[in-house]
Amino acid sequence: TNLSACVWGCREASGHMIKRRKGSILIIGSTATFHPLYKESAYRISKTGLVAFMEVLAIELIPFGIRVNMIIPGGFETKMTKDFFVSDTAKILKGEIPMRRFGLPKEVGPSAVLLLSDKLSGYTMGEVLTIDGGVKLHPHAIYTDEDITKMNEA
């Protein structure tokens, strides 16, 4: 569903944009692209496939004035994820996020506006913007927050 629905949705939307010779498509990816998790092979394959699809779609549609980009959000506190974010697993995951917190839905919107706006990013296409508090950097958790603070104060 992740990949197929995106392909079908983009096909329908781009048809209207091609007629106008203008438009912008924003595809939503997943940090699963960067980090494998147990029992998520099908999910990861579908989300990784979205990156390849976005790149090809970007070069195919730009002759029609249609820009295609992607946002990859990390862990965000939403109604759907509220039960997970109080679990022990979430506490461990929060420790792996360099910003030491989960994202808020209101922190995704401005990035979406940036990538969709011709005025703000009219020369941006085929790009992936990751909004994950630094999870993609995947630092090894060998230092405490106090150790990191001391290193940077010296």
mmCIF file of C-alpha atoms in Angstrom:
data_model
loop_
_atom_site.group_PDB
_atom_site.id
_atom_site.type_symbol
_atom_site.label_atom_id
_atom_site.label_comp_id
_atom_site.label_asym_id
_atom_site.label_seq_id
_atom_site.Cartn_x
_atom_site.Cartn_y
_atom_site.Cartn_z
ATOM 1 C CA THR A 1 0.000 0.000 0.000
ATOM 2 C CA ASN A 2 2.772 2.483 0.855
ATOM 3 C CA LEU A 3 4.309 2.346 -2.597
ATOM 4 C CA SER A 4 1.318 1.476 -4.782
ATOM 5 C CA ALA A 5 -0.978 4.133 -3.315
ATOM 6 C CA CYS A 6 1.716 6.764 -3.822
ATOM 7 C CA VAL A 7 2.271 5.736 -7.445
ATOM 8 C CA TRP A 8 -1.468 5.817 -8.183
ATOM 9 C CA GLY A 9 -1.987 9.114 -6.348
ATOM 10 C CA CYS A 10 0.926 10.774 -8.138
ATOM 11 C CA ARG A 11 -0.326 9.485 -11.488
ATOM 12 C CA GLU A 12 -3.745 11.050 -10.897
ATOM 13 C CA ALA A 13 -2.450 14.349 -9.501
ATOM 14 C CA SER A 14 0.292 14.779 -12.087
ATOM 15 C CA GLY A 15 -2.202 14.368 -14.933
ATOM 16 C CA HIS A 16 -3.938 17.572 -13.819
ATOM 17 C CA MET A 17 -0.608 19.329 -13.250
ATOM 18 C CA ILE A 18 0.697 18.343 -16.688
ATOM 19 C CA LYS A 19 -2.300 20.080 -18.287
ATOM 20 C CA ARG A 20 -1.451 23.270 -16.346
ATOM 21 C CA ARG A 21 2.300 22.734 -16.883
ATOM 22 C CA LYS A 22 2.857 23.580 -13.233
ATOM 23 C CA GLY A 23 2.737 21.890 -9.870
ATOM 24 C CA SER A 24 4.544 20.434 -6.909
ATOM 25 C CA ILE A 25 4.282 16.966 -5.404
ATOM 26 C CA LEU A 26 5.437 16.084 -1.912
ATOM 27 C CA ILE A 27 5.901 12.422 -1.046
ATOM 28 C CA ILE A 28 6.085 11.291 2.587
ATOM 29 C CA GLY A 29 8.778 8.723 3.344
ATOM 30 C CA SER A 30 9.971 7.017 6.506
ATOM 31 C CA THR A 31 13.141 6.779 8.573
ATOM 32 C CA ALA A 32 12.845 3.036 7.973
ATOM 33 C CA THR A 33 14.753 3.916 4.797
ATOM 34 C CA PHE A 34 17.844 4.527 6.933
ATOM 35 C CA HIS A 35 17.408 2.075 9.807
ATOM 36 C CA PRO A 36 16.328 -1.535 9.476
ATOM 37 C CA LEU A 37 14.017 -2.874 12.160
ATOM 38 C CA TYR A 38 13.145 -6.459 12.920
ATOM 39 C CA LYS A 39 9.886 -7.709 11.375
ATOM 40 C CA GLU A 40 9.638 -4.708 9.031
ATOM 41 C CA SER A 41 11.156 -5.931 5.772
ATOM 42 C CA ALA A 42 8.035 -5.335 3.648
ATOM 43 C CA TYR A 43 7.490 -1.906 5.207
ATOM 44 C CA ARG A 44 11.140 -0.922 4.685
ATOM 45 C CA ILE A 45 11.148 -2.131 1.095
ATOM 46 C CA SER A 46 8.020 -0.107 0.328
ATOM 47 C CA LYS A 47 9.353 3.070 1.960
ATOM 48 C CA THR A 48 12.800 2.716 0.370
ATOM 49 C CA GLY A 49 11.063 2.217 -2.963
ATOM 50 C CA LEU A 50 9.370 5.582 -2.479
ATOM 51 C CA VAL A 51 12.768 7.313 -2.596
ATOM 52 C CA ALA A 52 13.614 5.707 -5.944
ATOM 53 C CA PHE A 53 10.127 6.472 -7.252
ATOM 54 C CA MET A 54 10.390 10.116 -6.159
ATOM 55 C CA GLU A 55 13.749 10.549 -7.906
ATOM 56 C CA VAL A 56 12.516 9.096 -11.195
ATOM 57 C CA LEU A 57 9.231 11.001 -11.004
ATOM 58 C CA ALA A 58 11.158 14.227 -10.382
ATOM 59 C CA ILE A 59 13.141 13.928 -13.611
ATOM 60 C CA GLU A 60 10.136 12.724 -15.605
ATOM 61 C CA LEU A 61 7.835 15.562 -14.525
ATOM 62 C CA ILE A 62 10.191 18.550 -14.472
ATOM 63 C CA PRO A 63 9.800 19.128 -18.254
ATOM 64 C CA PHE A 64 6.151 19.915 -17.414
ATOM 65 C CA GLY A 65 7.103 22.395 -14.670
ATOM 66 C CA ILE A 66 6.251 19.938 -11.884
ATOM 67 C CA ARG A 67 8.670 19.637 -8.987
ATOM 68 C CA VAL A 68 8.723 16.458 -6.876
ATOM 69 C CA ASN A 69 10.319 16.237 -3.428
ATOM 70 C CA MET A 70 10.055 14.133 -0.276
ATOM 71 C CA ILE A 71 9.833 14.608 3.462
ATOM 72 C CA ILE A 72 10.984 11.848 5.784
ATOM 73 C CA PRO A 73 9.577 12.419 9.256
ATOM 74 C CA GLY A 74 10.981 10.674 12.298
ATOM 75 C CA GLY A 75 9.023 9.873 15.445
ATOM 76 C CA PHE A 76 6.158 12.303 15.932
ATOM 77 C CA GLU A 77 3.617 12.403 18.723
ATOM 78 C CA THR A 78 0.211 12.036 17.096
ATOM 79 C CA LYS A 79 -3.164 10.552 18.054
ATOM 80 C CA MET A 80 -2.161 7.381 16.220
ATOM 81 C CA THR A 81 1.175 7.007 18.066
ATOM 82 C CA LYS A 82 0.142 8.217 21.543
ATOM 83 C CA ASP A 83 0.103 4.715 23.073
ATOM 84 C CA PHE A 84 3.553 3.886 21.696
ATOM 85 C CA PHE A 85 5.138 7.053 23.071
ATOM 86 C CA VAL A 86 4.438 6.055 26.669
ATOM 87 C CA SER A 87 6.017 2.602 26.243
ATOM 88 C CA ASP A 88 9.420 1.461 27.478
ATOM 89 C CA THR A 89 10.524 1.097 23.847
ATOM 90 C CA ALA A 90 9.728 4.775 23.256
ATOM 91 C CA LYS A 91 11.874 5.742 26.230
ATOM 92 C CA ILE A 92 14.799 3.844 24.710
ATOM 93 C CA LEU A 93 14.176 5.410 21.298
ATOM 94 C CA LYS A 94 14.045 8.911 22.788
ATOM 95 C CA GLY A 95 17.548 8.308 24.131
ATOM 96 C CA GLU A 96 18.723 7.597 20.573
ATOM 97 C CA ILE A 97 17.415 10.927 19.257
ATOM 98 C CA PRO A 98 20.110 13.622 19.518
ATOM 99 C CA MET A 99 17.430 16.244 20.313
ATOM 100 C CA ARG A 100 16.174 13.927 23.118
ATOM 101 C CA ARG A 101 12.521 14.349 22.222
ATOM 102 C CA PHE A 102 9.924 13.315 19.688
ATOM 103 C CA GLY A 103 8.657 15.730 17.080
ATOM 104 C CA LEU A 104 5.390 17.608 17.170
ATOM 105 C CA PRO A 105 3.083 17.600 14.130
ATOM 106 C CA LYS A 106 3.353 21.393 13.876
ATOM 107 C CA GLU A 107 7.080 20.952 13.135
ATOM 108 C CA VAL A 108 6.393 19.179 9.822
ATOM 109 C CA GLY A 109 4.086 21.743 8.240
ATOM 110 C CA PRO A 110 6.659 24.505 7.648
ATOM 111 C CA SER A 111 8.962 22.045 5.895
ATOM 112 C CA ALA A 112 6.107 20.878 3.684
ATOM 113 C CA VAL A 113 5.305 24.496 2.804
ATOM 114 C CA LEU A 114 8.962 25.103 1.975
ATOM 115 C CA LEU A 115 9.163 22.191 -0.458
ATOM 116 C CA LEU A 116 5.750 22.776 -2.031
ATOM 117 C CA SER A 117 6.223 26.521 -2.550
ATOM 118 C CA ASP A 118 7.574 27.706 -5.903
ATOM 119 C CA LYS A 119 8.446 30.992 -4.241
ATOM 120 C CA LEU A 120 10.480 29.427 -1.412
ATOM 121 C CA SER A 121 12.091 26.519 -3.248
ATOM 122 C CA GLY A 122 11.366 26.881 -6.935
ATOM 123 C CA TYR A 123 14.761 25.433 -7.846
ATOM 124 C CA THR A 124 14.467 22.410 -5.545
ATOM 125 C CA MET A 125 13.528 19.062 -7.031
ATOM 126 C CA GLY A 126 14.210 15.430 -6.273
ATOM 127 C CA GLU A 127 15.304 16.245 -2.734
ATOM 128 C CA VAL A 128 14.675 14.458 0.532
ATOM 129 C CA LEU A 129 14.245 16.541 3.677
ATOM 130 C CA THR A 130 14.559 14.477 6.849
ATOM 131 C CA ILE A 131 12.816 15.854 9.944
ATOM 132 C CA ASP A 132 13.806 13.485 12.731
ATOM 133 C CA GLY A 133 15.628 15.317 15.508
ATOM 134 C CA GLY A 134 18.935 13.932 14.236
ATOM 135 C CA VAL A 135 18.080 10.209 14.232
ATOM 136 C CA LYS A 136 19.462 9.846 10.702
ATOM 137 C CA LEU A 137 22.866 10.829 12.066
ATOM 138 C CA HIS A 138 22.635 7.743 14.286
ATOM 139 C CA PRO A 139 25.337 8.632 16.786
ATOM 140 C CA HIS A 140 26.534 5.790 18.967
ATOM 141 C CA ALA A 141 25.174 6.163 22.468
ATOM 142 C CA ILE A 142 28.558 5.892 24.224
ATOM 143 C CA TYR A 143 28.455 9.330 25.847
ATOM 144 C CA THR A 144 25.925 10.737 28.259
ATOM 145 C CA ASP A 145 24.308 14.115 27.704
ATOM 146 C CA GLU A 146 26.553 15.427 30.478
ATOM 147 C CA ASP A 147 29.683 14.123 28.699
ATOM 148 C CA ILE A 148 28.597 15.814 25.458
ATOM 149 C CA THR A 149 27.949 19.092 27.259
ATOM 150 C CA LYS A 150 31.391 18.995 28.906
ATOM 151 C CA MET A 151 33.098 18.276 25.553
ATOM 152 C CA ASN A 152 31.487 21.329 24.017
ATOM 153 C CA GLU A 153 32.140 23.628 26.947
ATOM 154 C CA ALA A 154 35.888 22.961 26.939
#
